[in-house]
CSV table of C-alpha atoms and ligand atoms in Angstrom, one decimal:
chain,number,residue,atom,x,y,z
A,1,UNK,CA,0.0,0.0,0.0
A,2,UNK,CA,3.0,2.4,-0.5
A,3,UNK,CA,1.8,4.3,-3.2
A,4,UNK,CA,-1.6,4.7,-2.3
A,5,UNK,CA,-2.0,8.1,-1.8
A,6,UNK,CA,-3.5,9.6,1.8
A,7,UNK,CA,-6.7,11.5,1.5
A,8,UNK,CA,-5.7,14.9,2.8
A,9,UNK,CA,-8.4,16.2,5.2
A,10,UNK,CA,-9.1,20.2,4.7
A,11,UNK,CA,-8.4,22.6,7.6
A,12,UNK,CA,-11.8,21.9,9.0
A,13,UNK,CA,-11.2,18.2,9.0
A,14,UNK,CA,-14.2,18.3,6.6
A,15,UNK,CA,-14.2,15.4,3.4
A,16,UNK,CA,-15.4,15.6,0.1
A,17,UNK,CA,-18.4,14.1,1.4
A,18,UNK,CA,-19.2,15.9,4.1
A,19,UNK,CA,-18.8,19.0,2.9
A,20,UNK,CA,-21.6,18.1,0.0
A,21,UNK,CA,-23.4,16.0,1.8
A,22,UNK,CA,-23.1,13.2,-0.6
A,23,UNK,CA,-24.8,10.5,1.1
A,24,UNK,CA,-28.0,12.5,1.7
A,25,UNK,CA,-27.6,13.3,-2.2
A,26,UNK,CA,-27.4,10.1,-2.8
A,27,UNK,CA,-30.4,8.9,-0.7
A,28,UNK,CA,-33.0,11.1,-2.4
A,29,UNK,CA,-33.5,9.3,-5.4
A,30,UNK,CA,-36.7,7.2,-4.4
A,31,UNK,CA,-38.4,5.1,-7.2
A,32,UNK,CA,-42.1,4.6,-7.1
A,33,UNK,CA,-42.5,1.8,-9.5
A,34,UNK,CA,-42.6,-1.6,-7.9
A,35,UNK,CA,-40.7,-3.8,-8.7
A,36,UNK,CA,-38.3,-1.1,-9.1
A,37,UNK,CA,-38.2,0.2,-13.3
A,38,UNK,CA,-34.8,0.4,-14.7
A,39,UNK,CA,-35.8,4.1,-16.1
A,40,UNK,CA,-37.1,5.5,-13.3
A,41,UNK,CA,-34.1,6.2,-11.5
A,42,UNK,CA,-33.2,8.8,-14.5
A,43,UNK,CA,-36.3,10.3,-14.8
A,44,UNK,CA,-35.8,10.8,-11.3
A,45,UNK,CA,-32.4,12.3,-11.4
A,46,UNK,CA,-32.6,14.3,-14.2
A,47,UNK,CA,-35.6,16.4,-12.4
A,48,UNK,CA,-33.5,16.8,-9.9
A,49,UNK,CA,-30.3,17.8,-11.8
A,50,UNK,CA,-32.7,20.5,-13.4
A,51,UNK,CA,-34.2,21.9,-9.4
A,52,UNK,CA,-30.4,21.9,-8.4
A,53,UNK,CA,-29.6,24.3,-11.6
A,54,UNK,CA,-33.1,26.1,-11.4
A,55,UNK,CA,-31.5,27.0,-7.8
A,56,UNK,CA,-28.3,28.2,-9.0
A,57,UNK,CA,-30.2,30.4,-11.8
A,58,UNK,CA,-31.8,32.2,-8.8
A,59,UNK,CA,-29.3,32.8,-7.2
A,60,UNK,CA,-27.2,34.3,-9.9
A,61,UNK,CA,-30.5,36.4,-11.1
A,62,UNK,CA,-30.9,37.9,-7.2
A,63,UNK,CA,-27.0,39.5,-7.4
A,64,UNK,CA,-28.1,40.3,-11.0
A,65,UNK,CA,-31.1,42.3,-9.4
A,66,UNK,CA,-28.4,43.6,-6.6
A,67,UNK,CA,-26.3,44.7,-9.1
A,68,UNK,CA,-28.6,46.3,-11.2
A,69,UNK,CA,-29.9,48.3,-7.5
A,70,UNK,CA,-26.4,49.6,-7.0
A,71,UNK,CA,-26.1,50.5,-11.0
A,72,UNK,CA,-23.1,48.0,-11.0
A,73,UNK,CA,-23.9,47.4,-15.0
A,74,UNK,CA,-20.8,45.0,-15.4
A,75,UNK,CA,-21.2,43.2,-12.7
A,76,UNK,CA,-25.2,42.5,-13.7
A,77,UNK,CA,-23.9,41.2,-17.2
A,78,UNK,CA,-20.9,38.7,-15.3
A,79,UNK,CA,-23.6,37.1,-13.3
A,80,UNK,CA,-26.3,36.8,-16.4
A,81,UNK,CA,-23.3,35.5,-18.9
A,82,UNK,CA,-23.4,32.4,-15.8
A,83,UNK,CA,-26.8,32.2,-15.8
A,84,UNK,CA,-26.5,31.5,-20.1
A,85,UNK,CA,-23.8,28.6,-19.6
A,86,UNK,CA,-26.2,26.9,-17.0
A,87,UNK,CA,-29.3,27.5,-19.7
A,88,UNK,CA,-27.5,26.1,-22.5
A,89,UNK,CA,-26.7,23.0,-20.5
A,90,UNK,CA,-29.9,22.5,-19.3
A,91,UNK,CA,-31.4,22.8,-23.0
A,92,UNK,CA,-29.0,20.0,-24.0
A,93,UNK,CA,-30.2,17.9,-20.5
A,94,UNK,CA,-33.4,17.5,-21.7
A,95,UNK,CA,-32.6,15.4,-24.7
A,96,UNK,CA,-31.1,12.4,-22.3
A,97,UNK,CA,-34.5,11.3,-21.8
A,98,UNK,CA,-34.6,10.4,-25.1
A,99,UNK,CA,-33.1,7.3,-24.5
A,100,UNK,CA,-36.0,5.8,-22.8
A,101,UNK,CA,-38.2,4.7,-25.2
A,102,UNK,CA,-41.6,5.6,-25.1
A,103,UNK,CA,-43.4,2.5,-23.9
A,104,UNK,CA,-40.6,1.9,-21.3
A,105,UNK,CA,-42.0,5.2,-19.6
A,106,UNK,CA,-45.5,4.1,-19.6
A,107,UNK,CA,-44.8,1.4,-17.3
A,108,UNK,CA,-44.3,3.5,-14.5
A,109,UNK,CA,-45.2,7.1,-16.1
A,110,UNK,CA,-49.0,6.3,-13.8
A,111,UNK,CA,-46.7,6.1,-10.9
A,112,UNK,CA,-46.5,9.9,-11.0
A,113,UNK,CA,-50.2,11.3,-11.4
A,114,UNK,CA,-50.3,13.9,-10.9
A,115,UNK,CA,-46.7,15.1,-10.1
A,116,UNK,CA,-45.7,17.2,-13.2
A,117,UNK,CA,-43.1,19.7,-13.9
A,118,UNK,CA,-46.2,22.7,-14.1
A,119,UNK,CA,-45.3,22.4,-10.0
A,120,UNK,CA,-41.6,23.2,-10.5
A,121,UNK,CA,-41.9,26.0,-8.0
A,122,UNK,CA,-38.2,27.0,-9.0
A,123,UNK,CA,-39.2,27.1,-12.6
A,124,UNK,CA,-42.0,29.8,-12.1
A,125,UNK,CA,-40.2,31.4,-10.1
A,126,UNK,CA,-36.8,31.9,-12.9
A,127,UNK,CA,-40.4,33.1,-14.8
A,128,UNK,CA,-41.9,35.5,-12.2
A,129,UNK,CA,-38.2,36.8,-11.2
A,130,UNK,CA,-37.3,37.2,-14.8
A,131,UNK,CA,-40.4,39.5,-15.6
A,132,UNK,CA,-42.9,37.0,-17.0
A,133,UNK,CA,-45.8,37.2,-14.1
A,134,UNK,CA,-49.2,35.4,-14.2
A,135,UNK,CA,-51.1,35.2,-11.3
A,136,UNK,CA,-52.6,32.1,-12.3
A,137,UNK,CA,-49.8,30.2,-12.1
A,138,UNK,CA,-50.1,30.5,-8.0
A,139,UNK,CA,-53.5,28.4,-8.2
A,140,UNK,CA,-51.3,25.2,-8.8
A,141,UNK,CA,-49.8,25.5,-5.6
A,142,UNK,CA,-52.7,26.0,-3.8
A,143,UNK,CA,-52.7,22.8,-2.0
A,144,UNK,CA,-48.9,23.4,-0.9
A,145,UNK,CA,-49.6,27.1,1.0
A,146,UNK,CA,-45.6,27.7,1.4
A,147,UNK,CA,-45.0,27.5,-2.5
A,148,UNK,CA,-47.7,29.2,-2.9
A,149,UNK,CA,-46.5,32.0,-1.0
A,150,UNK,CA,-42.9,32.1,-1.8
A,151,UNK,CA,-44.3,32.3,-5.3
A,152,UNK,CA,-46.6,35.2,-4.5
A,153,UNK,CA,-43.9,37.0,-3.3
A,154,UNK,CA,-41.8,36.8,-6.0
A,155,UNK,CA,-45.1,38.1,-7.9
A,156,UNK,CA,-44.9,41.0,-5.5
A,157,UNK,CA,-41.0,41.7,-5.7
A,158,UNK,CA,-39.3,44.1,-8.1
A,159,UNK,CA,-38.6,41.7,-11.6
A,160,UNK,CA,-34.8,41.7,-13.6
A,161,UNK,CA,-37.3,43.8,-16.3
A,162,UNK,CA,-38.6,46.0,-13.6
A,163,UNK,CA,-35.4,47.1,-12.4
A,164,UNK,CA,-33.5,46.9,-15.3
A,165,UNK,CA,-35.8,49.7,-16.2
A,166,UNK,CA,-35.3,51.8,-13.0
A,167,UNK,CA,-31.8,51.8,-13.9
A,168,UNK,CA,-32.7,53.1,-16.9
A,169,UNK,CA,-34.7,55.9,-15.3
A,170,UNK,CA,-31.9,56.3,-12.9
A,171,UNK,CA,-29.2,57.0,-15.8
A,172,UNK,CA,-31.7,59.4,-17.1
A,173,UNK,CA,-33.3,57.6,-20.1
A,174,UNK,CA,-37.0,58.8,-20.0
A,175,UNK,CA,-39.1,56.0,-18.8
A,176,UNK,CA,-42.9,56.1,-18.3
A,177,UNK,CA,-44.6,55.6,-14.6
A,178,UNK,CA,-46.6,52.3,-15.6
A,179,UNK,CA,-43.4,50.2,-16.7
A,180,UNK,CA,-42.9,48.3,-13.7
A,181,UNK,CA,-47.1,48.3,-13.0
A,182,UNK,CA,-48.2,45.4,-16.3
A,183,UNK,CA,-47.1,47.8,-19.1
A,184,UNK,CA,-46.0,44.4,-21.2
A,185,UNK,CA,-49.9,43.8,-21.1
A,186,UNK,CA,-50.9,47.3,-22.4
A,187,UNK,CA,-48.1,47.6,-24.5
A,188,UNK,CA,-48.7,43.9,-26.0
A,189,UNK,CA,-52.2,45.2,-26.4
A,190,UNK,CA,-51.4,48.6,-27.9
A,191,UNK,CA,-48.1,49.2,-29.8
A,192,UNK,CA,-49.0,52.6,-30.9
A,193,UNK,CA,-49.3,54.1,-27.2
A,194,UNK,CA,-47.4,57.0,-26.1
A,195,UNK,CA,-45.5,55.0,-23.0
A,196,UNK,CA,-44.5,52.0,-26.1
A,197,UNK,CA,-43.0,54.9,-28.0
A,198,UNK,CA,-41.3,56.4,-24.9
A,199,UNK,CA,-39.8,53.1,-23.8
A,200,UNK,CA,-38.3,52.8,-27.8
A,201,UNK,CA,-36.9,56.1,-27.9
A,202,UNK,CA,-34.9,55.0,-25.0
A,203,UNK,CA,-34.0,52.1,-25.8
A,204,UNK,CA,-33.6,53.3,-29.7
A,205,UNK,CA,-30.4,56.0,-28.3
A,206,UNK,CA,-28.8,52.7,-27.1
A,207,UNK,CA,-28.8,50.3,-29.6
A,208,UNK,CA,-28.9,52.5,-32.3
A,209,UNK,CA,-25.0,53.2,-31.0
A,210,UNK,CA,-24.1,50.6,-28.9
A,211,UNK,CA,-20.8,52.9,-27.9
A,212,UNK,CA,-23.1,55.9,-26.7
A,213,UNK,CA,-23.4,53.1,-23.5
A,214,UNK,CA,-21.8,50.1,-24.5
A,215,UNK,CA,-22.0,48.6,-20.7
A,216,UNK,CA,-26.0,49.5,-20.9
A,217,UNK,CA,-25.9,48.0,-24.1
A,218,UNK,CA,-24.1,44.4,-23.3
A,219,UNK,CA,-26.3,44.1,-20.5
A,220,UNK,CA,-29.6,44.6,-22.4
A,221,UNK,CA,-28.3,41.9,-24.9
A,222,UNK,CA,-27.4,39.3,-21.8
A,223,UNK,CA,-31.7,39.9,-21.4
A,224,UNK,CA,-31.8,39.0,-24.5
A,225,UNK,CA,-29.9,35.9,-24.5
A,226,UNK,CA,-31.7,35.1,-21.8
A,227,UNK,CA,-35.1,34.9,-23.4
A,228,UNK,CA,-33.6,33.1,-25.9
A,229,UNK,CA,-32.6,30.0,-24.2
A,230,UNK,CA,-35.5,30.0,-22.0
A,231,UNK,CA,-37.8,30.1,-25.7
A,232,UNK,CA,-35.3,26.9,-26.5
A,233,UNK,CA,-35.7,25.0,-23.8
A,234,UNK,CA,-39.3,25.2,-24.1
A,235,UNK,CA,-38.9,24.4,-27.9
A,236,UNK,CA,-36.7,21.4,-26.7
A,237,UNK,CA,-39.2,20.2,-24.1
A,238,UNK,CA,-41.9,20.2,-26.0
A,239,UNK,CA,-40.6,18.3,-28.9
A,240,UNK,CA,-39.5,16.0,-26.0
A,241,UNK,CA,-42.7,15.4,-24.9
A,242,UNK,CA,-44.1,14.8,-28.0
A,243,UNK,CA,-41.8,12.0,-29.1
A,244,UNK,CA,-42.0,10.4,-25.7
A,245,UNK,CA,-46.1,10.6,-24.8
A,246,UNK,CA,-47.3,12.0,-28.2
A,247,UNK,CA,-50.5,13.8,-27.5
A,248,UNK,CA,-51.6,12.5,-24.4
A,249,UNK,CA,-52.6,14.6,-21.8
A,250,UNK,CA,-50.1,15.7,-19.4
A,251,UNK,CA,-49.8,14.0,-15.5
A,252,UNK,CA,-50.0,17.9,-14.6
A,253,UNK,CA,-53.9,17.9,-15.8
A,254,UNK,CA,-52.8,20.2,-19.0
A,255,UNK,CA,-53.9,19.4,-22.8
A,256,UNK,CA,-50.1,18.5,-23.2
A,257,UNK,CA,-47.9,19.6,-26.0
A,258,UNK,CA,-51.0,21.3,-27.2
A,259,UNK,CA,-50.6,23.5,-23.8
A,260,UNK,CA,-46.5,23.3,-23.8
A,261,UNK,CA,-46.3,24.6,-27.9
A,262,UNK,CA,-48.3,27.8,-26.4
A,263,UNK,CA,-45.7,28.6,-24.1
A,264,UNK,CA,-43.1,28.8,-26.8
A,265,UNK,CA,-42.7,32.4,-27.8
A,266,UNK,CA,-43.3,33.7,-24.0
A,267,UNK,CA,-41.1,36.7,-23.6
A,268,UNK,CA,-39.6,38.4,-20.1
A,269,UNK,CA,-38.2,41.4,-21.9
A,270,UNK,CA,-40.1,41.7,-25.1
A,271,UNK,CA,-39.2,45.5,-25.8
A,272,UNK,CA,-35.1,44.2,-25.7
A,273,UNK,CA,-36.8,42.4,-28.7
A,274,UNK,CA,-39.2,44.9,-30.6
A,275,UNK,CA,-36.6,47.6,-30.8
A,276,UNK,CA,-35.0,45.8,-33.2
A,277,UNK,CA,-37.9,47.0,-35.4
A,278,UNK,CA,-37.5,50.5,-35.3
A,279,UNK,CA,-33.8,50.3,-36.1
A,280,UNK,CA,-32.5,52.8,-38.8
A,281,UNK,CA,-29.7,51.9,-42.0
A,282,UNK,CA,-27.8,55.1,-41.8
A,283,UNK,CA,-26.7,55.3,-37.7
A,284,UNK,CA,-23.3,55.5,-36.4
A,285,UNK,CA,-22.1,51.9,-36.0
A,286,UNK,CA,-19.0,50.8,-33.9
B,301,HEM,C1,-40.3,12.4,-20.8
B,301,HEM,C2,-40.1,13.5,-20.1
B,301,HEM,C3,-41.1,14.5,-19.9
B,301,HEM,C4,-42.4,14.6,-20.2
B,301,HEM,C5,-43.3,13.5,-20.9
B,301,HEM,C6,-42.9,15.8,-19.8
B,301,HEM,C7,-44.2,16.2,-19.9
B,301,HEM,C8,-44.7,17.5,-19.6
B,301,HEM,C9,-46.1,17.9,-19.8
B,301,HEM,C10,-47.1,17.1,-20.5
B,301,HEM,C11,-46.2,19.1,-19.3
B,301,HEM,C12,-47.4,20.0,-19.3
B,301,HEM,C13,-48.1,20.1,-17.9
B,301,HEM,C14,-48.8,18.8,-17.6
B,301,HEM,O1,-50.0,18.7,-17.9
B,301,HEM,O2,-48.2,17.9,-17.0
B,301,HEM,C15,-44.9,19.5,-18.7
B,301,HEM,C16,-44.6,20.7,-18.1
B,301,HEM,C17,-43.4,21.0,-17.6
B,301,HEM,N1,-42.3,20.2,-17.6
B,301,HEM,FE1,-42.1,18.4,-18.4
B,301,HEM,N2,-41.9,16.6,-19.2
B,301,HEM,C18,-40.8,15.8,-19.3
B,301,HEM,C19,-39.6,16.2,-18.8
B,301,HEM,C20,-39.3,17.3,-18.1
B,301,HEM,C21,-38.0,17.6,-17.4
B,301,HEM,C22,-36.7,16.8,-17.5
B,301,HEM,C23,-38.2,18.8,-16.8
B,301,HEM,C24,-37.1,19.5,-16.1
B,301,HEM,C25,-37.3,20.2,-15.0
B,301,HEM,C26,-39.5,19.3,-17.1
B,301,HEM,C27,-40.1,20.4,-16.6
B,301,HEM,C28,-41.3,20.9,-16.9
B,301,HEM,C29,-41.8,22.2,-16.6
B,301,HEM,C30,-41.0,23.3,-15.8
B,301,HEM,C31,-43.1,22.3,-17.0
B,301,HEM,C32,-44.0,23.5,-16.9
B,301,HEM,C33,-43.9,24.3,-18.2
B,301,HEM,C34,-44.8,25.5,-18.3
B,301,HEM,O3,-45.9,25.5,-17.7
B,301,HEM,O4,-44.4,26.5,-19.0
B,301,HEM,N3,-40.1,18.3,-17.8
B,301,HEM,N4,-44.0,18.5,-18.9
């Protein structure tokens, strides 16, 4: 045994296992199927891999919000360029389930009425924290009243859109009262009105010269980016679904893909997207 090398103990005498808890980890993954099914145990631990990153997306989008508070505009971009690697991971994730087949996940898909990913609390709340609120989305916690109200308070709470546009006020781009109060909903509804035009003209001076603000700028595109790989994880889910349970309805009570191909499209900061519209030939580029 003279070459086997000694496990060095940190200065807090902690191990490897300890310090992450790995057998607890490791205990968590409980299979309902009986006898046990072979396929459960990744359908298991894939939903888990994804609560552990949904976590870690919160986190990083909370010092984005902090950031964003103290007008620290690099800083808000570092922590969102994280937040992309973990999305693009996760939009590649899904596609491991593709190796169960799809009748191999009927015999123990019943196990899990009516569990369903529409409860992912962590997942509404990357939504709600983002900038995409919908009160309805609380009813399906109603039965859990904690979820339900960590949820409702992330409804309540200041979104990444809402204060990404206080910062704007803050650096003195004009910004209309009813932006952080559902002006997606009446601009959605009304592109013509006079605060949709005031929140272009703003946005127009930046991106129409990216170096008039070029931190500003970067960080509206890390939105951006953002919105993207949210859109293609739900493009990748959904075709997920459909290859595994076709178009049966969903354990969660929903139509299915039906439901899941109407949240493709769903956008947190949808004027970071429209003022690419109003964009003119002849500006000063970089
Ligand atoms: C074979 C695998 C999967 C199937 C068949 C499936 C099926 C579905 C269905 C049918 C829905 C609609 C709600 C319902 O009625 O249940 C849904 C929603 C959802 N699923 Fe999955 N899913 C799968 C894998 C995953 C994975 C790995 C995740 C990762 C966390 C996930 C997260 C979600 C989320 C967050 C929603 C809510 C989407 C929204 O409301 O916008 N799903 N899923």
């Amino acid at each position: 045994m003279e070459n086997t090398p000694t496990v060095p103990r940190t200065e807090t005498g902690l191990t490897y296992g300890e310090y992450l808890k790995v057998p607890e980890l490791l205990s968590l993954q409980q299979p309902q199927s009986e006898p046990v099914h072979h396929d459960e145990m990744l359908f298991i631990i894939i939903h888990q891999a994804y609560e552990l990153w949904f976590k870690q997306i919160l986190h990083e989008m909370e010092s984005t919000r902090e950031s964003m508070r103290k007008g620290k505009i690099l800083r808000a971009s570092h922590t969102m360029k994280r937040v992309h690697a973990i999305m693009e991971l996760l939009v590649k994730q899904i596609h491991i389930l593709e190796t169960m087949t799809p009748a191999e996940f009927l015999q123990f898909r019943d196990k899990l009425n009516p569990a369903s990913g529409f409860q992912s609390l962590q997942f509404r709340e990357v939504e709600f924290l983002a900038g995409l609120k919908n009160e309805r989305y609380i009813n399906a916690f109603k039965g859990q009243p904690d979820l339900a109200a960590r949820l409702k308070k992330r409804m309540e709470e200041p979104s990444l859109r809402d204060t990404y546009f206080s910062l704007l006020r803050d650096l003195g781009y004009p910004m209309p009262e009813t932006v952080s109060t559902g002006l997606r909903e009446q601009l959605d509804a009304n592109t013509e009105s006079e605060e949709h035009t005031q929140v272009m003209t703003s946005l127009i001076e930046i991106y129409q010269n990216p170096d008039s603000n070029l931190a500003l700028y970067l960080l509206s595109e890390t939105f951006v980016e953002f919105d993207l790989q949210l859109d293609l994880w739900r493009e990748h889910h959904v075709r997920v679904v459909e290859r595994s349970i076709g178009f049966k309805r969903g354990t969660g009570g929903s139509s299915g893909v039906g439901y899941l191909q109407s949240t493709t499209g769903r956008r947190c900061f949808p004027f970071l997207w429209d003022v690419r519209t109003y964009l003119k030939k002849d500006a000063a580029v970089w």
